[in-house]
Short mmCIF file of C-alpha atoms in Angstrom, two decimals:
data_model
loop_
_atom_site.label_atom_id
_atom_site.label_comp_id
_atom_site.label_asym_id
_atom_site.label_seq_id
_atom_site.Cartn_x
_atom_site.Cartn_y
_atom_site.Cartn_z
CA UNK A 1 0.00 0.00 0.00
CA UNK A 2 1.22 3.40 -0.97
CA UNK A 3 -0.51 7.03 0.30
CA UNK A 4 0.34 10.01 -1.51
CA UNK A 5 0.29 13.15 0.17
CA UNK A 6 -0.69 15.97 -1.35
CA UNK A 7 1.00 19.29 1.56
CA UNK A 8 3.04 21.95 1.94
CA UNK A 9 5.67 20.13 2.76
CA UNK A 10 7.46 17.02 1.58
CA UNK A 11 10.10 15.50 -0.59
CA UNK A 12 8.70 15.85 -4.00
CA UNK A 13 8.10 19.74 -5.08
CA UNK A 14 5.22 20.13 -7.98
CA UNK A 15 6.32 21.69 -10.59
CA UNK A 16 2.59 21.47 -12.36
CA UNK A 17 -1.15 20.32 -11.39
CA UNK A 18 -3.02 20.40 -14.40
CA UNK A 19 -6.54 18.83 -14.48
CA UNK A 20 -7.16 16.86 -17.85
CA UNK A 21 -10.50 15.73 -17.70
CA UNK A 22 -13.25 15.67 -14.36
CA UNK A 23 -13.08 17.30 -11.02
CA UNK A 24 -9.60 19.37 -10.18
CA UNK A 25 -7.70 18.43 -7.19
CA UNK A 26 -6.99 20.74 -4.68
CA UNK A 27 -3.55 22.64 -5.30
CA UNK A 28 -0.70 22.06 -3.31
CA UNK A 29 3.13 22.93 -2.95
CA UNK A 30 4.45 19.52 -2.50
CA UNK A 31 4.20 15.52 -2.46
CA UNK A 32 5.29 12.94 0.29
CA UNK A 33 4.99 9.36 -0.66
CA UNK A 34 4.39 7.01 2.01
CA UNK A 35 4.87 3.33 1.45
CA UNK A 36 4.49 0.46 3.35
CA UNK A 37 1.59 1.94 5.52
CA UNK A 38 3.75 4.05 6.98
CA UNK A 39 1.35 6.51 9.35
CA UNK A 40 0.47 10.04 7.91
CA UNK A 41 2.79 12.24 9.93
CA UNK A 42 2.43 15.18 7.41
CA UNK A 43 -0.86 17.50 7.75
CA UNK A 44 -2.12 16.92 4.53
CA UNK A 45 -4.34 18.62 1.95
CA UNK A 46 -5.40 15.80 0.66
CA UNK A 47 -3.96 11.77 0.87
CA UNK A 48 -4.54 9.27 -2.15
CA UNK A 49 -4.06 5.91 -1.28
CA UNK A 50 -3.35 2.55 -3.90
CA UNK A 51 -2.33 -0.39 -4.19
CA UNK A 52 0.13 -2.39 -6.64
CA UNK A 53 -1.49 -5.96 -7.42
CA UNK A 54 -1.35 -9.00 -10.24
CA UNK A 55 -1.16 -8.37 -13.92
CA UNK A 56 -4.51 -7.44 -15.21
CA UNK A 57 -3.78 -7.11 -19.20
CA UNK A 58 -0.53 -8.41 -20.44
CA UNK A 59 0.21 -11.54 -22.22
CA UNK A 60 3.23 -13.83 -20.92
CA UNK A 61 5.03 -12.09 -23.68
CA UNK A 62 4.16 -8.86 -23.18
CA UNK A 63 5.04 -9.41 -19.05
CA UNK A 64 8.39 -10.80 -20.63
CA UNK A 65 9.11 -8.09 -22.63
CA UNK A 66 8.47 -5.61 -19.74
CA UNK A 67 10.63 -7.30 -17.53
CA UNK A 68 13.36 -7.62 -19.55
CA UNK A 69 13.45 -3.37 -20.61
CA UNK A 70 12.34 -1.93 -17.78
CA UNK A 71 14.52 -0.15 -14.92
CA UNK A 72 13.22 0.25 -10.99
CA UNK A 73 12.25 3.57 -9.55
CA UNK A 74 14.93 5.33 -7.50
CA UNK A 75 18.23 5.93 -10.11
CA UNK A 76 19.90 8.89 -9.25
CA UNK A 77 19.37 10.52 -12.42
CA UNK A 78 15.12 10.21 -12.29
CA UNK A 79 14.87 13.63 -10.59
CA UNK A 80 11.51 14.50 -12.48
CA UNK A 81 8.14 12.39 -11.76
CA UNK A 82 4.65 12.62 -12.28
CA UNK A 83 1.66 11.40 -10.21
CA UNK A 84 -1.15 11.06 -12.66
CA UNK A 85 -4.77 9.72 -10.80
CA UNK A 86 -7.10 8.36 -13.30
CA UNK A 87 -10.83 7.28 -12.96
CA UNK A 88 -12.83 5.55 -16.08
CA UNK A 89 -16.39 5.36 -16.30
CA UNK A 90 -19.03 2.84 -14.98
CA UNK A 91 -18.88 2.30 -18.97
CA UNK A 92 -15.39 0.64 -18.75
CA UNK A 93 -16.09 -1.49 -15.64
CA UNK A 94 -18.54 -2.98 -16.93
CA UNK A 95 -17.09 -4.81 -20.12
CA UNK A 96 -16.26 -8.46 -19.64
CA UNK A 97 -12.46 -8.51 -19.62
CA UNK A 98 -11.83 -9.84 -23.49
CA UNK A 99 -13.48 -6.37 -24.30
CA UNK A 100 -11.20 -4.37 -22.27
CA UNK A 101 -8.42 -6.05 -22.83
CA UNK A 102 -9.49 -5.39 -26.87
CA UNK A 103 -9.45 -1.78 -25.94
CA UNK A 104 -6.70 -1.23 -23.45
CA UNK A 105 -4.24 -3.36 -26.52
CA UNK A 106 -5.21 -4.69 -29.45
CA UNK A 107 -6.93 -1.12 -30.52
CA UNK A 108 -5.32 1.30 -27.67
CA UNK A 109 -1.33 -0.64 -28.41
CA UNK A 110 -1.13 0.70 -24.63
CA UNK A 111 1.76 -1.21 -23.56
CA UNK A 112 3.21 -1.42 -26.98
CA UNK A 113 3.47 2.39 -26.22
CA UNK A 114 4.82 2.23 -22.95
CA UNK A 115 7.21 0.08 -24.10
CA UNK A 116 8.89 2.45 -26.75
CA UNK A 117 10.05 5.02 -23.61
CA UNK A 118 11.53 2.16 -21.97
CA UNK A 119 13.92 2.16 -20.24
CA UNK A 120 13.91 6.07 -20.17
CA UNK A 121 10.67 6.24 -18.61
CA UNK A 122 10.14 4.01 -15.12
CA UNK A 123 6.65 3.65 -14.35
CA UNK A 124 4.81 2.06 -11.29
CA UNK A 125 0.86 1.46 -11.14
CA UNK A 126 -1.35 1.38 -7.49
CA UNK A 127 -4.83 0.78 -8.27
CA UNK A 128 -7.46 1.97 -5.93
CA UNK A 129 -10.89 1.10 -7.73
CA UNK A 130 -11.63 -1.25 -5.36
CA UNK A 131 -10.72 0.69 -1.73
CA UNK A 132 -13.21 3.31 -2.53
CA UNK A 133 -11.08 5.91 -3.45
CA UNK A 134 -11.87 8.38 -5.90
CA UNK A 135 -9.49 7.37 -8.92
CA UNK A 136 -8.81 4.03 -9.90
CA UNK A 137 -5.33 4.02 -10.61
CA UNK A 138 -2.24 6.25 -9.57
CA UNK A 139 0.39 5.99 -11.97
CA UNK A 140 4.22 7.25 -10.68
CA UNK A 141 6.79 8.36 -13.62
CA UNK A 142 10.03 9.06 -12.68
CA UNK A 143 12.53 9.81 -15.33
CA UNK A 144 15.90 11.93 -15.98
CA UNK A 145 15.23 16.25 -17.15
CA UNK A 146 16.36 15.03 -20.62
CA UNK A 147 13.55 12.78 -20.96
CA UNK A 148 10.83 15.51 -20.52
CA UNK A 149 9.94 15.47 -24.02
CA UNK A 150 9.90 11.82 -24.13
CA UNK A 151 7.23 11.56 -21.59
CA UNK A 152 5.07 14.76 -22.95
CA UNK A 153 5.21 12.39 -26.11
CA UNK A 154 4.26 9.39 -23.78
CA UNK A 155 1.11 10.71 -22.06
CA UNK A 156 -0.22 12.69 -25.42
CA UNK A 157 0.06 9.43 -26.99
CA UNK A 158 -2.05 7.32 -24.79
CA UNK A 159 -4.30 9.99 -24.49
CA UNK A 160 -5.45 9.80 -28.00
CA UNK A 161 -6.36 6.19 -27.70
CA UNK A 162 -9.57 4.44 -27.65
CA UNK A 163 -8.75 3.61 -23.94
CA UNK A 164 -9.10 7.40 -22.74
CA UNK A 165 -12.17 7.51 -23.95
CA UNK A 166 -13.29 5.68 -20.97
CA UNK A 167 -10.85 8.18 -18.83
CA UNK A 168 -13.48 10.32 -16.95
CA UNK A 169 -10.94 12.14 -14.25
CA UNK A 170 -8.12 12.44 -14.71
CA UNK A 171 -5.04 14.99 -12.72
CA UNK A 172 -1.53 15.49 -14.01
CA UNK A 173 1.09 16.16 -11.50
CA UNK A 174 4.55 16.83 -12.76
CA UNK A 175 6.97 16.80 -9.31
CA UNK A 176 10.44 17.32 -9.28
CA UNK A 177 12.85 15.63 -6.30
CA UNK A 178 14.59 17.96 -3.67
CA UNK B 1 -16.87 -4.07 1.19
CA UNK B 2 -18.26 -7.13 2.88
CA UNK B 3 -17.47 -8.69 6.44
CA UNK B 4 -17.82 -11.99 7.59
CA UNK B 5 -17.45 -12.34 11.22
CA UNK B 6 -17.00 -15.57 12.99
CA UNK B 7 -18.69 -15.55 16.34
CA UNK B 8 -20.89 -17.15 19.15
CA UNK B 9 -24.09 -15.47 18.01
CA UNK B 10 -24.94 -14.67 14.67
CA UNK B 11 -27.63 -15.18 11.44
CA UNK B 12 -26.33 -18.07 10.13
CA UNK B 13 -25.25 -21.15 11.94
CA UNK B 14 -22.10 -22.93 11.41
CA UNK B 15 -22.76 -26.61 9.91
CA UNK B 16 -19.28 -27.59 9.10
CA UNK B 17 -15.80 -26.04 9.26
CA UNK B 18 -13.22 -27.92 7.39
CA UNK B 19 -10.24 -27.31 6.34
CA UNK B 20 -9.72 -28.26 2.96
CA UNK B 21 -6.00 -26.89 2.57
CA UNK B 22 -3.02 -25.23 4.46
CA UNK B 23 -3.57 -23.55 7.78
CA UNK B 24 -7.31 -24.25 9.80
CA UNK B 25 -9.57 -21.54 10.31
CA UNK B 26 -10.61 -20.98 14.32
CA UNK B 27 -13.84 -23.20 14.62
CA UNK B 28 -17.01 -21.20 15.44
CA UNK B 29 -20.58 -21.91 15.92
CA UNK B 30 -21.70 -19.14 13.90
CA UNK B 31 -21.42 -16.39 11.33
CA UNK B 32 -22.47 -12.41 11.26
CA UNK B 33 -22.89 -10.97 7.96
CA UNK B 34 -22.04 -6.98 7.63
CA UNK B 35 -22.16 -5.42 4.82
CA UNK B 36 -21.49 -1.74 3.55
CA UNK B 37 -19.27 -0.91 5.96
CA UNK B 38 -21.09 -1.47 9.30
CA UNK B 39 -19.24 -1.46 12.43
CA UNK B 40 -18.71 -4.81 13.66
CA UNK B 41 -20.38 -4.87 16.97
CA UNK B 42 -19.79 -8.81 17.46
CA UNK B 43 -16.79 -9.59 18.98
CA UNK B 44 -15.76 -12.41 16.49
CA UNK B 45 -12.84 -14.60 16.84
CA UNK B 46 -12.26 -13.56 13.53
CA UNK B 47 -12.88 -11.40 10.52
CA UNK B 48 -12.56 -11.67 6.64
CA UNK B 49 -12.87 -9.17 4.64
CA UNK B 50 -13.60 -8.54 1.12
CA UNK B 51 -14.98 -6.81 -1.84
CA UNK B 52 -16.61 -7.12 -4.90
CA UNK B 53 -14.80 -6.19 -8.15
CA UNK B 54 -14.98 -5.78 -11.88
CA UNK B 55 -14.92 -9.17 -13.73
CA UNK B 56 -11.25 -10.32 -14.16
CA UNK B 57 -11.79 -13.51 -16.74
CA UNK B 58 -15.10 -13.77 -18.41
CA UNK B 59 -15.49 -12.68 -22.33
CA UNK B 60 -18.35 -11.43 -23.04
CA UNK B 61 -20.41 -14.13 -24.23
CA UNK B 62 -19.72 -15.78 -21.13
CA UNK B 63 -20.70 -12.62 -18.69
CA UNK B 64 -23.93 -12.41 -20.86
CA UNK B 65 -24.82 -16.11 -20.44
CA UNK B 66 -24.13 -15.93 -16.92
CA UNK B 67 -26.35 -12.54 -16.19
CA UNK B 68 -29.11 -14.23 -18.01
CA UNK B 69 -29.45 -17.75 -15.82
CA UNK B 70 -28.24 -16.46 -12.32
CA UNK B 71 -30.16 -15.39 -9.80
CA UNK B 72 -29.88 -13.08 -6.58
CA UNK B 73 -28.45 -13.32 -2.80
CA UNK B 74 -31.43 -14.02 -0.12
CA UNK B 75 -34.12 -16.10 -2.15
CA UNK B 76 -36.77 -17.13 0.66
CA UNK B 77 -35.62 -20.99 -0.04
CA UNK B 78 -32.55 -20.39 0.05
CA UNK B 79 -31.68 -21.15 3.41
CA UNK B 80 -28.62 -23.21 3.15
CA UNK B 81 -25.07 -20.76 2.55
CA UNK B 82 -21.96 -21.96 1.83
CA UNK B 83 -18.64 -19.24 2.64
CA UNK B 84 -15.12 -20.74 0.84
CA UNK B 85 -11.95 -18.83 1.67
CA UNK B 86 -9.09 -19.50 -0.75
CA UNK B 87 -5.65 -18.60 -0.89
CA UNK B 88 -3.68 -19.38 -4.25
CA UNK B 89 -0.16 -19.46 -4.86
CA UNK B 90 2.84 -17.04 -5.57
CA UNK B 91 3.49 -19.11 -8.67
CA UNK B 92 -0.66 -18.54 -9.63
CA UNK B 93 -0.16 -14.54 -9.00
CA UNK B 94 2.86 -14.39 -10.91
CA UNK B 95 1.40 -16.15 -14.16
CA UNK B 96 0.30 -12.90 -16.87
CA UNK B 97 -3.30 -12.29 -18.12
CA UNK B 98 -3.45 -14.99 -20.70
CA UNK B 99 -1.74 -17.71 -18.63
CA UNK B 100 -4.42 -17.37 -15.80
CA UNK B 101 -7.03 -17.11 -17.57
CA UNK B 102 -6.05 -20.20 -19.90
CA UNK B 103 -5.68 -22.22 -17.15
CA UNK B 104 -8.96 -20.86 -15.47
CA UNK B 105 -11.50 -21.30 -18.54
CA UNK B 106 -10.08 -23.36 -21.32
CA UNK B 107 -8.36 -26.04 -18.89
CA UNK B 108 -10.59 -25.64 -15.77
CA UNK B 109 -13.68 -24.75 -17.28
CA UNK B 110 -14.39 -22.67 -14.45
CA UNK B 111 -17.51 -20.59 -15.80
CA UNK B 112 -18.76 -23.28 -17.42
CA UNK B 113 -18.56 -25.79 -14.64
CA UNK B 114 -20.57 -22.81 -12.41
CA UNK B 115 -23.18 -22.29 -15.19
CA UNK B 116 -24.27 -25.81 -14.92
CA UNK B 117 -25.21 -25.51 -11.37
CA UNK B 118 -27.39 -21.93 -12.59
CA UNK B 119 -30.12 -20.78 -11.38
CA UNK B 120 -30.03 -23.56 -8.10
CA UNK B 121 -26.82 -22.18 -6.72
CA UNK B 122 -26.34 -18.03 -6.24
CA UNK B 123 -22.72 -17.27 -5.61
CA UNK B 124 -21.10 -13.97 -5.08
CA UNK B 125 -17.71 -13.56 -4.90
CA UNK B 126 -15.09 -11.11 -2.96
CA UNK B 127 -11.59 -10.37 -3.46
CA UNK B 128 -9.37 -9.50 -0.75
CA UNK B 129 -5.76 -10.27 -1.71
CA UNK B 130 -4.77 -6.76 -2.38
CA UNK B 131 -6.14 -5.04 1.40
CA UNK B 132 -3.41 -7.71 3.19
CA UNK B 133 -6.33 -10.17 4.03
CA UNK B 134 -5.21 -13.81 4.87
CA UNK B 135 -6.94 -15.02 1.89
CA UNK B 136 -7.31 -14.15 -2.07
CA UNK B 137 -10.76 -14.42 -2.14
CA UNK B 138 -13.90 -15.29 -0.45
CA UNK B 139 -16.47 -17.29 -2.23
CA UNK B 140 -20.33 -16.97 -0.77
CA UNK B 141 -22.96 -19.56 -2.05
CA UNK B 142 -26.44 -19.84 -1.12
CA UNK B 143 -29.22 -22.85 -2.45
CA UNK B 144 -31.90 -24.61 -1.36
CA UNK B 145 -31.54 -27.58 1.13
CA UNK B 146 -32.89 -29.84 -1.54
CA UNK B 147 -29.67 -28.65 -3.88
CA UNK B 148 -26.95 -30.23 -1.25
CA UNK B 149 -25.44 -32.70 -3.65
CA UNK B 150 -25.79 -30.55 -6.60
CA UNK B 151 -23.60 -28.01 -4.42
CA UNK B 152 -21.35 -31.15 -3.56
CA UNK B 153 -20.94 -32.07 -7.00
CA UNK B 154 -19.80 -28.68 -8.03
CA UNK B 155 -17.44 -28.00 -5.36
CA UNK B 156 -15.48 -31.41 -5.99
CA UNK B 157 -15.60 -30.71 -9.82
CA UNK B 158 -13.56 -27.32 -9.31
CA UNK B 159 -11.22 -29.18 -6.91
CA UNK B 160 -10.25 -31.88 -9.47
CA UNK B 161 -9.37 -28.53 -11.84
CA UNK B 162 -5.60 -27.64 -12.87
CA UNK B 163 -6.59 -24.10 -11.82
CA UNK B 164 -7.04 -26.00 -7.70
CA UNK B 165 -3.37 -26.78 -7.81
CA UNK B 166 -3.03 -23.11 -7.14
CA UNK B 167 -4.99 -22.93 -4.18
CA UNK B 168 -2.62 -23.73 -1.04
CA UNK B 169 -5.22 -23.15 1.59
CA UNK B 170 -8.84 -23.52 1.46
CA UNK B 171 -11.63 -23.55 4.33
CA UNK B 172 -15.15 -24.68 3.37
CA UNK B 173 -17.22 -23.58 5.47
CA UNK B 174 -21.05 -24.87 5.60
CA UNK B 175 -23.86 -22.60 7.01
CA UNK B 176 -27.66 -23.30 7.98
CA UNK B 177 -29.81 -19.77 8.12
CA UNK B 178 -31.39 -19.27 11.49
#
């Protein structure tokens, strides 16, 4: 389990909090990540929590692929991140999983595209559908300054796809470490 | 979210406890019920929790066949319940989208093994891996008293699956309404 808080204080500084689609999030200054359900010491604005689970989509070979490109949070280099919440619609949740898995790949190419910014890009997903939260997935970025265009590429990519049509919410935080 | 609380006093009565794999469950004479998030005011000697989720295997076809012969939680003759805690494997967890759900459906015939038992046997099912619960998921089943070997038959079917020689612990756990 992983909390993000949202403060004025904390080890991540926001550089950007943009809301792409739905209800903004409150602004703040900063981000502290807790993991391990580690208690909230920091008086925050607002705390989203996740969680990182199973594969939900990818094939063995995709997984295989994946494992075999991509690099761990935490290099010295990754000084920029980004925190991007989504939520999809009751319309997405309720597809039997050979028609979301149509959408989210074989139409969408979503980890196809992932895959292309590897290993630049290191990427870590908490889902929180299912904890009643209000997104349904936090996705963490972390990459090196000279990658920035890479990952504006990244996210205006996927959101073209048929998969954000589903996106109903969705906040972009861009953070950078201090 | 869902809570099943194993107690002294409660609405259903415990028939049988069994352990059907890995480590026993505390024996109890009976079982509380709370759902949506009451406070538990029994004090159980124990508690699982769960939740329901989005469908993680079935196509389509398979989610429409199964909408159109199932039937609801608390029928008036349906006063015999069934709760199953499992727990599968590392090496289950670890498997990618199309590996489970081989091994689920086209091996184990898991849908279609349920369907036959449709509309006799109601089932609902919670997940509970991902909040740190003991188990992976918890499996509730209600018939009629005159449907006891049907529900026999269909719990010894899925245990003769590939997909059971996931499951390291199981409790079975047979339940009489009051």
């Amino acid at each position: 389990m992983v909390q993000f808080v949202g403060a004025n204080t904390g080890t991540w500084k926001v550089r950007e909090l943009k809301t792409v689609a739905g209800k903004p999030l409150t602004a703040v200054s900063h981000l502290q990540v807790l993991e391990n359900n580690s208690l909230v010491t920091t008086s925050g604005l607002w705390t989203l929590r996740g969680f990182s689970s199973n594969i939900r989509y990818a094939t063995k070979a995709e997984k295989e692929n994946l494992l075999a490109m991509q690099q761990g949070l935490g290099r010295p280099e990754a000084t920029c991140a980004a925190l991007i919440p989504i939520r999809k619609s009751d319309a997405w949740w309720n597809l039997a999983q050979d028609e979301r898995r149509a959408i989210f790949e074989e139409q969408s190419h979503h980890t196809t595209i992932g895959m292309q910014y590897l290993p630049a890009i290191a990427r870590k997903l908490y889902h929180c559908r299912d904890i009643g939260e209000p997104f349904d997935f936090l996705t963490w970025f972390e990459d090196a300054p000279s990658h920035a265009n890479a990952f504006e590429d990244l996210v205006g990519r996927l959101r073209e796809t048929a998969e954000w049509k589903y996106v109903e919410r969705e906040i972009d935080i861009r953070l950078m470490q201090i």
